[in-house]
mmCIF file of C-alpha atoms and ligand atoms in Angstrom:
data_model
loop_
_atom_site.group_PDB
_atom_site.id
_atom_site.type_symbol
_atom_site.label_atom_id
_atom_site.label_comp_id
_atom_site.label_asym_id
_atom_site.label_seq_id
_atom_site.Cartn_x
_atom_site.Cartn_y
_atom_site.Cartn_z
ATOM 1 C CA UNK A 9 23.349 15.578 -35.281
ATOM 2 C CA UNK A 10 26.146 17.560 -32.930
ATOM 3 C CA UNK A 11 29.238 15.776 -32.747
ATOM 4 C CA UNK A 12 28.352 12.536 -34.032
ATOM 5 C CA UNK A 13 25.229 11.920 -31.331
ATOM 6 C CA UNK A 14 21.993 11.530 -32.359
ATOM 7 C CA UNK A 15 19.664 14.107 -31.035
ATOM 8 C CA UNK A 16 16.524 12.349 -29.644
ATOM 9 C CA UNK A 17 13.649 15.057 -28.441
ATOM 10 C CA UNK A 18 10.165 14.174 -26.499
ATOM 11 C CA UNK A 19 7.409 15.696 -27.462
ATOM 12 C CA UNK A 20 4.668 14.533 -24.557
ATOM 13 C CA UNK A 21 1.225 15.461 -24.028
ATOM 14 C CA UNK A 22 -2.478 13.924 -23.730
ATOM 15 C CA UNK A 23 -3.571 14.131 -27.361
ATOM 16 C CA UNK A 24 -7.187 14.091 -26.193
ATOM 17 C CA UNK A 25 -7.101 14.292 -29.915
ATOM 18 C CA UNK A 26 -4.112 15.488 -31.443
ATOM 19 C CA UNK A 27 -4.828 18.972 -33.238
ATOM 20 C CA UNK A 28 -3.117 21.052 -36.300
ATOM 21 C CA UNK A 29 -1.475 22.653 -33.043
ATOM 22 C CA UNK A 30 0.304 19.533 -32.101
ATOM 23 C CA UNK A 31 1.132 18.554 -35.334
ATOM 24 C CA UNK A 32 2.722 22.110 -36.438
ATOM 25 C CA UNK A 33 4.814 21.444 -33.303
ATOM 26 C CA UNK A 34 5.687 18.044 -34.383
ATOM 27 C CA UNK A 35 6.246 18.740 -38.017
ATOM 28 C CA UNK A 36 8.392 21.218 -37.100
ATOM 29 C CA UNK A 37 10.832 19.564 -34.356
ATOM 30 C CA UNK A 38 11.253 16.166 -36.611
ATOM 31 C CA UNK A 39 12.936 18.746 -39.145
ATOM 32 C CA UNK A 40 16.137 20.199 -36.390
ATOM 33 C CA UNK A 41 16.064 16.191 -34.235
ATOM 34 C CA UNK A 42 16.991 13.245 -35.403
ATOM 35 C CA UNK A 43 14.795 11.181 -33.828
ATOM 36 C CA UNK A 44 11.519 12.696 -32.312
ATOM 37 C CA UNK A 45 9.675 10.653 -30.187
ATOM 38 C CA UNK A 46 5.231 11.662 -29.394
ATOM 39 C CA UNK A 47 5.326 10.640 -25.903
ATOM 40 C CA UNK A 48 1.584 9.392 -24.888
ATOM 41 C CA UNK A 49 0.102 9.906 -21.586
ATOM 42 C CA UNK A 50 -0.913 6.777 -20.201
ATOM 43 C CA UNK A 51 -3.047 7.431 -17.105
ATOM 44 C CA UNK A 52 -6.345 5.363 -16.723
ATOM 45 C CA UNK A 53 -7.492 7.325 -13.449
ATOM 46 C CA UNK A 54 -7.959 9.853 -16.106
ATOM 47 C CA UNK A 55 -10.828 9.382 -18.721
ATOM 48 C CA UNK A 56 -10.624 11.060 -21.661
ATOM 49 C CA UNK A 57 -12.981 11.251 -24.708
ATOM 50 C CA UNK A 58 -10.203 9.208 -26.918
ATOM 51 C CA UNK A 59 -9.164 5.895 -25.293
ATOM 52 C CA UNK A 60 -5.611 5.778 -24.849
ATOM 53 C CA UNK A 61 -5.272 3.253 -27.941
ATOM 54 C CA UNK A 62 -7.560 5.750 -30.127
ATOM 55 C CA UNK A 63 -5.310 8.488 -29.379
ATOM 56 C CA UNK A 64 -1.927 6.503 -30.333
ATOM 57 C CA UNK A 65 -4.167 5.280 -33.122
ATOM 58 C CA UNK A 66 -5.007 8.332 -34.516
ATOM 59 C CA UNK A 67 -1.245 10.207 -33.956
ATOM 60 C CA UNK A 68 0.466 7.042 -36.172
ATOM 61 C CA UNK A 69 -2.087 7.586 -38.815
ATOM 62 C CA UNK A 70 -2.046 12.380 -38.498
ATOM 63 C CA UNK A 71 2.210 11.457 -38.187
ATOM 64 C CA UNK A 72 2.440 8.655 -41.326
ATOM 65 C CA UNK A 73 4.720 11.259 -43.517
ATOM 66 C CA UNK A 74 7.237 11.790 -41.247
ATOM 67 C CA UNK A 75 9.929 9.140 -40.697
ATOM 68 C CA UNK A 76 11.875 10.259 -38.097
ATOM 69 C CA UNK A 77 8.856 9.998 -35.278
ATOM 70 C CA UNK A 78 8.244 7.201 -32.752
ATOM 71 C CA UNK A 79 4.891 7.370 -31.095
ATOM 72 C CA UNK A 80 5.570 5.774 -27.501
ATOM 73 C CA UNK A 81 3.184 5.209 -24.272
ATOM 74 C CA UNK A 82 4.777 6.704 -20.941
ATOM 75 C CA UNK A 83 3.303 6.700 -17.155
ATOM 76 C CA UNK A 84 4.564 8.033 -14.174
ATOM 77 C CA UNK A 85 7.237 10.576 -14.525
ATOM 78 C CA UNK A 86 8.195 12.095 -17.659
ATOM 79 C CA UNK A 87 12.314 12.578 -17.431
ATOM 80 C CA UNK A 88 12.215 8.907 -15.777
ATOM 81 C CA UNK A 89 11.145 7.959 -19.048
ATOM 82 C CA UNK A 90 13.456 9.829 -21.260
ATOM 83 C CA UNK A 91 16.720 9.267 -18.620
ATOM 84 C CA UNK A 92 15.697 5.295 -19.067
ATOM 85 C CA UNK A 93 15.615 6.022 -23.036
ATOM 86 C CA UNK A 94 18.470 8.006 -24.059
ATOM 87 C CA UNK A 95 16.030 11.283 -24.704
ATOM 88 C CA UNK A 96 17.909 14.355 -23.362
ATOM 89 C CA UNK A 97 15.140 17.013 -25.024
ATOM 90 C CA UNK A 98 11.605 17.968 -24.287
ATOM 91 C CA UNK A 99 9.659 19.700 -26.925
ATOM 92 C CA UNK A 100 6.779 21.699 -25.610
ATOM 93 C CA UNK A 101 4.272 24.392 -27.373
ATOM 94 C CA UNK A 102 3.431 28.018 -26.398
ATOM 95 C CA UNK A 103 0.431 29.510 -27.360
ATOM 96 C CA UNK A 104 -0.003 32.540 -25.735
ATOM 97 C CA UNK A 105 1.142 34.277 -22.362
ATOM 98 C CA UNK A 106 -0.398 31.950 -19.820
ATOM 99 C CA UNK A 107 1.476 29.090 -21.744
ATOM 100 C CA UNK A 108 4.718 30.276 -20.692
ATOM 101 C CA UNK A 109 4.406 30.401 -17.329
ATOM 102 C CA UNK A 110 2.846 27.175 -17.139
ATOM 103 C CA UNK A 111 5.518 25.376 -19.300
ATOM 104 C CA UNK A 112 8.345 27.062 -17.488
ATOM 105 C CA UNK A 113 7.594 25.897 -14.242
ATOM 106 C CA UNK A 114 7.392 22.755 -15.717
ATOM 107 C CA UNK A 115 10.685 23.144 -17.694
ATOM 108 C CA UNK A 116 12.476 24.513 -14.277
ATOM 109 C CA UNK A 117 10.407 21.192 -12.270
ATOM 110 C CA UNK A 118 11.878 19.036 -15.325
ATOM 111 C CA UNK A 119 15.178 19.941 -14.321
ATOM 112 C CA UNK A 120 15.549 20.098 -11.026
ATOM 113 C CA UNK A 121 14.467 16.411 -11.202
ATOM 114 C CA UNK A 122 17.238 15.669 -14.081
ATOM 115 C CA UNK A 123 19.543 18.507 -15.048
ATOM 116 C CA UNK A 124 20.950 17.022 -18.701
ATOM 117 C CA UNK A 125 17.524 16.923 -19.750
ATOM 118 C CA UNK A 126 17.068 20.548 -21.328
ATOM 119 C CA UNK A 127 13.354 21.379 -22.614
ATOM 120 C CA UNK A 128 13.048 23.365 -25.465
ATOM 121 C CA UNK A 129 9.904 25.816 -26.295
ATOM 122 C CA UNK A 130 8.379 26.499 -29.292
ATOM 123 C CA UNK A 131 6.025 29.547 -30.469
ATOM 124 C CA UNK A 132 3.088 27.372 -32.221
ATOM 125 C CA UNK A 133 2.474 29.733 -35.209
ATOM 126 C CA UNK A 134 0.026 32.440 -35.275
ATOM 127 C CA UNK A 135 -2.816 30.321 -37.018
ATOM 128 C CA UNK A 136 -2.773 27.586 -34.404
ATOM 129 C CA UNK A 137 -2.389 29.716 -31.091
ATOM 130 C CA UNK A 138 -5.959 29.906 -30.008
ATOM 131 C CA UNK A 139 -6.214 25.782 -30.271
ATOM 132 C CA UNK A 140 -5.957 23.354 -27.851
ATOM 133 C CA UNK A 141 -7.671 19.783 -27.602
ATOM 134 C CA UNK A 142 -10.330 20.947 -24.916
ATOM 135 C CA UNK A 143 -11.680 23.947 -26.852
ATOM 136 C CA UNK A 144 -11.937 22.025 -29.861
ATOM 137 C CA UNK A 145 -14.177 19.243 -28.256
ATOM 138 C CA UNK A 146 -16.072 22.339 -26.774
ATOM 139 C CA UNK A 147 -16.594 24.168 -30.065
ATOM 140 C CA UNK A 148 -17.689 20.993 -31.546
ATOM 141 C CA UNK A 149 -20.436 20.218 -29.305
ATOM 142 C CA UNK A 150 -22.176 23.437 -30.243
ATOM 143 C CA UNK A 151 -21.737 22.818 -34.099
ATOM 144 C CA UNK A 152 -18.746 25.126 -34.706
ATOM 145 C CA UNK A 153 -17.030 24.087 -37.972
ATOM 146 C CA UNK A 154 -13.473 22.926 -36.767
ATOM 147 C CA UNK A 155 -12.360 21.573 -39.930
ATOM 148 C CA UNK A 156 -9.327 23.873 -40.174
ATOM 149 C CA UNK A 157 -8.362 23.039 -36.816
ATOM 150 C CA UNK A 158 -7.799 19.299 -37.088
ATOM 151 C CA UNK A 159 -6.469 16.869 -39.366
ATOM 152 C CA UNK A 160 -9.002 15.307 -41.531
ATOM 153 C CA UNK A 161 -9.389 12.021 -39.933
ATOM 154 C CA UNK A 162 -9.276 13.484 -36.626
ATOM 155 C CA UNK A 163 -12.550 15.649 -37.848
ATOM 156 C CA UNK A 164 -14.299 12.151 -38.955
ATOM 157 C CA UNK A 165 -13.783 10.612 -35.971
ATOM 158 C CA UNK A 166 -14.980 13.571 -33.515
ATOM 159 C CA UNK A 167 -18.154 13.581 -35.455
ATOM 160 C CA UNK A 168 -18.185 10.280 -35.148
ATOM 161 C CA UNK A 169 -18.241 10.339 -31.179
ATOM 162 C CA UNK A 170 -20.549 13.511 -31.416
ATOM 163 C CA UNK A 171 -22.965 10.934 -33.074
ATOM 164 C CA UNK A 172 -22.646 8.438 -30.785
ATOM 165 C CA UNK A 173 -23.602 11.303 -27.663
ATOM 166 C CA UNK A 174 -19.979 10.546 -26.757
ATOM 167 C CA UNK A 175 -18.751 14.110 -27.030
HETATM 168 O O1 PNS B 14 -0.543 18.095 -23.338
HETATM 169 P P1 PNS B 14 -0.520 18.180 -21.847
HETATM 170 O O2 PNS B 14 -1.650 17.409 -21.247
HETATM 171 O O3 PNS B 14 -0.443 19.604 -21.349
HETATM 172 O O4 PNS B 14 0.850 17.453 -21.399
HETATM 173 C C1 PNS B 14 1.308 17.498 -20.067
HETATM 174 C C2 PNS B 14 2.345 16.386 -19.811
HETATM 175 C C3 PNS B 14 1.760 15.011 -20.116
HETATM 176 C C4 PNS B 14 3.552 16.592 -20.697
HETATM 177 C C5 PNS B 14 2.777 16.502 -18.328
HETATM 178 O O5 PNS B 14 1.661 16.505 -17.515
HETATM 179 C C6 PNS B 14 3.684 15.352 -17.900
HETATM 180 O O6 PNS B 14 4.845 15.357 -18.241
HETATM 181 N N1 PNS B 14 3.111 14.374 -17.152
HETATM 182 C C7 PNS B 14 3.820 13.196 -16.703
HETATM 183 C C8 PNS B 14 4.119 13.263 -15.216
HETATM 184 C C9 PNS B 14 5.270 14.226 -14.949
HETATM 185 O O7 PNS B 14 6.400 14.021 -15.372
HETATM 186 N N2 PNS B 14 4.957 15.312 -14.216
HETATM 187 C C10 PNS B 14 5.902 16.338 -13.867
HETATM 188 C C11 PNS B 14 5.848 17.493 -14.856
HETATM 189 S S1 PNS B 14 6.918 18.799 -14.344
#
């Protein structure tokens, strides 16, 4: 808290599922905000291999020890959202070199479209950088062991869908 005013950050993203990546990131933020809202993509055009309810689902359950975190459902533009809800901080990841310029012309895009809203980037830590949802699904559907790479009920239910032919 500065000055009395409850700092209230956004950290958005697909979640197509949510990996030990995401949640070092979120783990990490709920500890300097007050409030940290997981922002989820909502964009049926889309199609993922998580519905959108199965990836909400499965970021309450990954996010159940932390009780500072709101998991919320956004479309359309991202600062919209956050101008309409009091959020003046975006929380992003970077991974590795290509991450920064990526996330900086979104940052700079960000806010040109609504200068209070200031995004703040964080270095994932060294054991997570090489993870993102995509390569994990990938890895998966050749039989790589991810187990280190996702939270345990994430694992079940990625096996589950690799079952199923899903993945
Ligand atoms: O985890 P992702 O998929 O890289 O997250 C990207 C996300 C959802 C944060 C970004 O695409 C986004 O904010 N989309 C909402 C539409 C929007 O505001 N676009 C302008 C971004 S500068």
């Amino acid at each position: 808290m500065i000055n009395d005013k409850i700092q209230k950050a956004m950290f958005a993203g697909s979640f197509d599922p949510i990996t030990n990546g995401h949640l070092d990131i979120i783990n990490r933020s709920a500890k300097i905000f007050d409030k940290l809202y997981i922002g989820v993509l909502y964009n049926p055009t889309k199609k993922g291999l998580f519905t959108f309810e199965e990836r909400v689902d499965l970021i309450k359950k990954c996010t159940s020890h932390l009780n500072n975190i709101e998991v919320v459902s956004f479309d359309g533009l991202l600062v919209k959202y956050c101008e309409e809800n009091g959020i003046d901080t975006l929380v992003r990841g970077i991974r590795i070199g290509s991450d920064v310029d990526y996330e900086l012309q979104m940052a700079r895009m960000n806010k040109e479209l609504s200068p209070q809203i200031e995004t703040i980037l964080f270095p994932s830590s060294t054991k997570y950088s090489f993870i993102s949802s995509s390569l994990i699904k990938e890895v998966l559907f050749f039989g790589a062991d991810i187990k280190k790479l996702v939270p345990e009920i994430v694992l079940s239910e990625l096996k589950d869908k690799k079952e199923k032919g899903e993945l």
